[in-house]
Short mmCIF file of C-alpha atoms in Angstrom, two decimals:
data_model
loop_
_atom_site.label_atom_id
_atom_site.label_comp_id
_atom_site.label_asym_id
_atom_site.label_seq_id
_atom_site.Cartn_x
_atom_site.Cartn_y
_atom_site.Cartn_z
CA UNK A 1 7.90 5.40 -11.30
CA UNK A 2 4.57 4.01 -12.32
CA UNK A 3 2.96 3.33 -8.95
CA UNK A 4 3.37 7.01 -8.18
CA UNK A 5 2.37 8.34 -11.58
CA UNK A 6 -1.26 8.74 -10.54
CA UNK A 7 -0.60 10.15 -7.08
CA UNK A 8 -1.74 13.69 -7.79
CA UNK A 9 -1.51 15.13 -4.28
CA UNK A 10 1.60 13.46 -2.97
CA UNK A 11 4.27 12.99 -5.60
CA UNK A 12 7.95 12.52 -4.80
CA UNK A 13 9.76 14.59 -2.26
CA UNK A 14 12.24 16.99 -3.81
CA UNK A 15 15.18 14.62 -3.30
CA UNK A 16 13.24 11.68 -4.65
CA UNK A 17 12.13 13.60 -7.72
CA UNK A 18 15.69 14.56 -8.56
CA UNK A 19 16.82 10.98 -8.06
CA UNK A 20 14.06 9.76 -10.37
CA UNK A 21 15.25 12.19 -13.00
CA UNK A 22 18.80 10.88 -12.64
CA UNK A 23 20.08 14.21 -11.33
CA UNK A 24 21.20 12.97 -7.92
CA UNK A 25 21.86 9.63 -6.28
CA UNK A 26 19.78 8.14 -3.50
CA UNK A 27 21.30 8.38 -0.03
CA UNK A 28 23.77 5.53 0.66
CA UNK A 29 21.35 3.57 2.86
CA UNK A 30 18.69 3.66 0.13
CA UNK A 31 21.22 2.64 -2.52
CA UNK A 32 22.11 -0.34 -0.35
CA UNK A 33 18.50 -1.49 -0.45
CA UNK A 34 18.71 -1.87 -4.21
CA UNK A 35 21.72 -4.17 -4.06
CA UNK A 36 21.09 -7.89 -4.25
CA UNK A 37 21.97 -9.78 -1.07
CA UNK A 38 22.03 -13.44 -0.20
CA UNK A 39 18.83 -14.93 1.11
CA UNK A 40 17.78 -18.51 1.60
CA UNK A 41 14.13 -18.36 0.56
CA UNK A 42 12.77 -19.29 -2.87
CA UNK A 43 12.92 -16.82 -5.72
CA UNK A 44 9.88 -15.47 -7.57
CA UNK A 45 8.96 -17.56 -10.63
CA UNK A 46 9.71 -16.37 -14.15
CA UNK A 47 6.17 -17.28 -15.25
CA UNK A 48 4.44 -14.05 -16.32
CA UNK A 49 1.11 -15.64 -17.28
CA UNK A 50 -0.72 -15.00 -13.99
CA UNK A 51 -3.18 -12.09 -14.20
CA UNK A 52 -5.40 -10.41 -11.66
CA UNK A 53 -9.19 -10.75 -11.70
CA UNK A 54 -11.48 -7.72 -11.72
CA UNK A 55 -14.23 -7.94 -9.12
CA UNK A 56 -17.84 -7.00 -9.66
CA UNK A 57 -19.66 -4.76 -7.18
CA UNK A 58 -21.04 -7.81 -5.39
CA UNK A 59 -17.59 -9.44 -5.24
CA UNK A 60 -15.68 -6.34 -4.09
CA UNK A 61 -13.91 -6.57 -0.74
CA UNK A 62 -15.64 -3.95 1.46
CA UNK A 63 -12.60 -3.53 3.71
CA UNK A 64 -10.49 -2.37 0.73
CA UNK A 65 -10.90 1.35 0.06
CA UNK A 66 -10.32 3.70 -2.82
CA UNK A 67 -8.56 6.87 -1.67
CA UNK A 68 -10.16 9.98 -3.17
CA UNK A 69 -8.50 13.36 -3.58
CA UNK A 70 -9.87 16.75 -2.65
CA UNK A 71 -11.78 16.88 -5.95
CA UNK A 72 -13.31 13.44 -5.35
CA UNK A 73 -11.19 11.69 -7.97
CA UNK A 74 -9.53 8.34 -7.12
CA UNK A 75 -5.77 7.96 -7.12
CA UNK A 76 -4.71 5.34 -4.54
CA UNK A 77 -5.89 2.29 -2.62
CA UNK A 78 -5.94 1.29 1.03
CA UNK A 79 -7.56 -0.97 3.63
CA UNK A 80 -9.31 -0.76 6.97
CA UNK A 81 -7.07 -1.89 9.84
CA UNK A 82 -8.50 -3.39 13.02
CA UNK A 83 -8.19 -1.00 15.95
CA UNK A 84 -9.99 -0.35 19.25
CA UNK A 85 -11.59 2.79 17.83
CA UNK A 86 -12.58 1.03 14.57
CA UNK A 87 -11.48 4.11 12.62
CA UNK A 88 -8.04 3.41 11.08
CA UNK A 89 -7.14 2.96 7.40
CA UNK A 90 -3.72 2.14 5.94
CA UNK A 91 -2.33 3.33 2.60
CA UNK A 92 1.10 4.06 1.11
CA UNK A 93 2.96 7.03 2.57
CA UNK A 94 3.63 8.36 -0.92
CA UNK A 95 -0.15 8.61 -1.39
CA UNK A 96 -0.46 11.16 1.41
CA UNK A 97 2.92 12.89 1.66
CA UNK A 98 5.24 14.45 -0.90
CA UNK A 99 7.16 17.61 -1.77
CA UNK A 100 7.43 18.36 1.95
CA UNK A 101 3.70 18.49 2.65
CA UNK A 102 0.71 16.32 3.40
CA UNK A 103 -2.31 15.81 1.19
CA UNK A 104 -5.49 17.46 2.39
CA UNK A 105 -9.26 16.99 2.12
CA UNK A 106 -8.98 13.25 1.47
CA UNK A 107 -11.82 10.76 1.74
CA UNK A 108 -11.95 6.97 1.48
CA UNK A 109 -14.65 4.85 -0.15
CA UNK A 110 -14.81 1.17 0.91
CA UNK A 111 -15.70 -1.34 -1.80
CA UNK A 112 -16.17 1.39 -4.40
CA UNK A 113 -16.98 0.07 -7.89
CA UNK A 114 -17.86 1.94 -11.06
CA UNK A 115 -17.85 5.26 -9.26
CA UNK A 116 -20.48 4.04 -6.81
CA UNK A 117 -19.75 3.91 -3.08
CA UNK A 118 -22.14 1.29 -1.66
CA UNK A 119 -20.98 1.85 1.92
CA UNK A 120 -20.56 5.61 1.66
CA UNK A 121 -17.40 7.61 2.27
CA UNK A 122 -15.38 8.63 5.32
CA UNK A 123 -13.33 11.78 5.76
CA UNK A 124 -9.64 11.56 6.64
CA UNK A 125 -9.10 13.50 9.88
CA UNK A 126 -5.47 12.75 10.72
CA UNK A 127 -2.44 11.06 9.12
CA UNK A 128 0.58 9.29 10.63
CA UNK A 129 3.75 8.75 8.55
CA UNK A 130 7.07 7.49 9.90
CA UNK A 131 9.56 10.41 10.12
CA UNK A 132 12.17 8.30 8.33
CA UNK A 133 9.95 8.59 5.29
CA UNK A 134 9.08 12.27 5.62
CA UNK A 135 12.66 13.33 6.40
CA UNK A 136 14.75 10.91 4.34
CA UNK A 137 12.33 9.43 1.77
CA UNK A 138 13.28 6.00 3.14
CA UNK A 139 10.94 3.71 1.21
CA UNK A 140 11.20 0.95 3.79
CA UNK A 141 8.64 3.07 5.68
CA UNK A 142 6.31 3.74 2.76
CA UNK A 143 3.10 3.21 4.71
CA UNK A 144 0.71 5.59 6.46
CA UNK A 145 -2.17 5.25 8.88
CA UNK A 146 -5.20 7.53 8.62
CA UNK A 147 -7.95 8.12 11.15
CA UNK A 148 -11.30 8.56 9.42
CA UNK A 149 -14.80 9.60 10.47
CA UNK A 150 -18.28 10.21 9.10
CA UNK A 151 -20.78 12.59 10.63
CA UNK A 152 -23.73 10.72 12.09
CA UNK A 153 -22.56 7.38 10.76
CA UNK A 154 -20.85 4.26 12.07
CA UNK A 155 -17.10 3.86 12.39
CA UNK A 156 -15.64 2.46 9.19
CA UNK A 157 -14.58 -0.87 10.70
CA UNK A 158 -18.04 -1.39 12.19
CA UNK A 159 -19.49 -0.89 8.71
CA UNK A 160 -17.14 -2.98 6.56
CA UNK A 161 -14.78 -4.94 8.83
CA UNK A 162 -11.08 -4.55 9.53
CA UNK A 163 -7.84 -6.43 8.85
CA UNK A 164 -5.40 -7.30 11.63
CA UNK A 165 -1.87 -5.95 11.20
CA UNK A 166 0.78 -8.71 11.29
CA UNK A 167 4.48 -7.87 11.61
CA UNK A 168 7.77 -9.77 11.32
CA UNK A 169 6.18 -12.49 9.19
CA UNK A 170 8.19 -14.65 6.74
CA UNK A 171 8.89 -13.10 3.36
CA UNK A 172 7.76 -16.24 1.57
CA UNK A 173 4.07 -16.79 2.15
CA UNK A 174 1.46 -18.74 0.22
CA UNK A 175 -2.20 -17.92 -0.22
CA UNK A 176 -1.88 -14.14 -0.08
CA UNK A 177 -4.55 -12.00 -1.76
CA UNK A 178 -3.50 -8.63 -3.13
CA UNK A 179 -6.23 -6.10 -3.94
CA UNK A 180 -6.17 -2.58 -5.36
CA UNK A 181 -7.67 -0.12 -7.82
CA UNK A 182 -5.58 0.11 -11.01
CA UNK A 183 -6.18 3.13 -13.21
CA UNK A 184 -5.61 1.55 -16.64
CA UNK A 185 -7.36 -1.28 -18.48
CA UNK A 186 -9.80 -1.32 -15.59
CA UNK A 187 -13.39 -2.04 -16.62
CA UNK A 188 -15.74 -0.06 -14.43
CA UNK A 189 -13.20 1.29 -11.93
CA UNK A 190 -13.21 -2.05 -10.14
CA UNK A 191 -10.97 -3.75 -7.60
CA UNK A 192 -8.40 -6.15 -9.00
CA UNK A 193 -7.57 -9.24 -6.95
CA UNK A 194 -4.90 -11.89 -7.22
CA UNK A 195 -4.13 -14.92 -5.04
CA UNK A 196 -0.44 -15.73 -5.01
CA UNK A 197 2.81 -16.39 -3.21
CA UNK A 198 4.97 -13.58 -1.88
CA UNK A 199 8.77 -13.62 -1.90
CA UNK A 200 11.74 -11.74 -0.58
CA UNK A 201 12.71 -9.67 -3.56
CA UNK A 202 16.03 -10.81 -5.00
CA UNK A 203 16.95 -7.37 -6.28
CA UNK A 204 15.65 -5.39 -3.31
CA UNK A 205 15.84 -7.80 -0.44
CA UNK A 206 14.27 -5.66 2.30
CA UNK A 207 10.97 -5.73 0.44
CA UNK A 208 8.39 -8.36 -0.41
CA UNK A 209 7.60 -9.03 -4.06
CA UNK A 210 4.65 -10.53 -5.86
CA UNK A 211 4.08 -11.21 -9.54
CA UNK A 212 0.64 -10.87 -11.06
CA UNK A 213 -0.42 -8.85 -14.10
CA UNK A 214 -2.75 -5.87 -14.19
CA UNK A 215 -1.39 -3.88 -11.25
CA UNK A 216 -0.96 -0.45 -12.80
CA UNK A 217 -0.80 2.96 -11.12
CA UNK A 218 -3.58 3.52 -8.61
CA UNK A 219 -2.96 0.27 -6.73
CA UNK A 220 -0.53 1.96 -4.31
CA UNK A 221 -1.61 1.25 -0.76
CA UNK A 222 -3.62 -1.82 -1.76
CA UNK A 223 -3.44 -4.53 0.93
CA UNK A 224 -1.69 -7.91 0.92
CA UNK A 225 -4.04 -10.11 2.93
CA UNK A 226 -3.94 -13.63 4.33
CA UNK A 227 -7.60 -14.61 4.06
CA UNK A 228 -9.42 -17.70 5.20
CA UNK A 229 -11.84 -19.27 2.69
CA UNK A 230 -14.79 -16.97 1.92
CA UNK A 231 -13.52 -14.36 4.43
CA UNK A 232 -13.48 -10.68 3.48
CA UNK A 233 -11.00 -9.64 6.18
CA UNK A 234 -7.85 -11.27 7.47
CA UNK A 235 -4.20 -10.74 8.37
CA UNK A 236 -2.62 -7.67 6.80
CA UNK A 237 1.00 -8.52 5.94
CA UNK A 238 1.81 -5.72 3.47
CA UNK A 239 0.62 -3.03 1.08
CA UNK A 240 1.66 -2.13 -2.45
CA UNK A 241 4.41 0.44 -2.04
CA UNK A 242 7.99 0.63 -0.87
CA UNK A 243 10.75 0.28 -3.41
CA UNK A 244 10.25 2.70 -6.33
CA UNK A 245 6.73 3.41 -5.08
CA UNK A 246 5.76 -0.25 -5.25
CA UNK A 247 6.72 -1.36 -8.75
CA UNK A 248 9.29 -1.29 -11.57
CA UNK A 249 10.10 1.75 -13.66
CA UNK A 250 7.75 2.64 -16.49
CA UNK A 251 10.10 1.24 -19.15
CA UNK A 252 10.32 -2.20 -17.52
CA UNK A 253 8.67 -4.86 -19.74
CA UNK A 254 6.93 -6.23 -16.64
CA UNK A 255 5.89 -2.87 -15.24
CA UNK A 256 2.35 -4.04 -14.40
CA UNK A 257 3.35 -7.60 -13.39
CA UNK A 258 5.62 -6.93 -10.40
CA UNK A 259 4.58 -5.27 -7.16
CA UNK A 260 6.57 -4.58 -3.99
CA UNK A 261 5.60 -4.13 -0.37
CA UNK A 262 7.55 -2.67 2.52
CA UNK A 263 8.30 -5.31 5.12
CA UNK A 264 6.14 -4.75 8.21
CA UNK A 265 8.16 -4.71 11.44
CA UNK A 266 7.78 -3.54 15.04
CA UNK A 267 8.19 -0.03 13.63
CA UNK A 268 4.97 -0.51 11.66
CA UNK A 269 3.15 -1.65 14.78
CA UNK A 270 4.54 1.33 16.70
CA UNK A 271 3.17 3.74 14.09
CA UNK A 272 -0.24 2.07 14.26
CA UNK A 273 -0.11 2.38 18.05
CA UNK A 274 0.51 6.10 17.68
CA UNK A 275 -2.57 6.40 15.49
CA UNK A 276 -4.67 4.35 17.93
CA UNK A 277 -3.51 6.51 20.84
CA UNK A 278 -3.86 9.77 18.86
CA UNK A 279 -0.18 10.46 19.51
CA UNK A 280 1.17 13.10 17.14
CA UNK A 281 0.14 12.86 13.51
CA UNK A 282 -0.86 15.46 10.94
CA UNK A 283 -4.33 16.95 11.35
CA UNK A 284 -6.20 17.29 8.06
CA UNK A 285 -7.89 20.46 6.85
#
């Protein structure tokens, strides 16, 4: 599962790992997600020529973050989400939870390029993941909100801007920008960006799908944004994650060309509200 292959601190839960190895089947409700169902929207094109563009340090979106592990090494992506406290970041749930435990000692670096963090870093203080993901590995809820802070510094949204969560939006959208940090064929550890249409996935119809080359492991948690011209923040309609960790299996010929996103619903908004209100969550060490 290539989107997860670089997630060092939060690999599959035990059930998910066995399923990936072919030793057990997914639970019936997860199997149902993989079955094609009728939908009326357009299908993704079969044109595989579109490729993402790597952004220079000056072009990098400052509201898109690289998630760094306890040793300071990058392994996932994320984005700042607008909130009253200006301190919330979203990423994929599988980036912060796996094998029955949460990742610890995480930091985020907005707009990081070439190992340099022009805006500094923020420490992850608390994490919120939907219990349907932590208990059942239900990939429809493969998103997580993190509250971050920096001693003596501004809140992260005040420093780099924030994106407004949008839920229950159409599957088929035009003019969506998808940004993340791939770990292979990536000159200078840069953000990759692609402007495209999103679709309801024909094979996995409770997820969005986009097709653009260059999105290898490391892009998990990268935002799908509806941006106005020349804007650096906008409407957040998805993240790379969800079905199979956000992309096809490693042996798929289009492994780096297809990305998935969980569909944001009222449940997503409710989880964000919990983070905003400091309701529950997992406190970081």
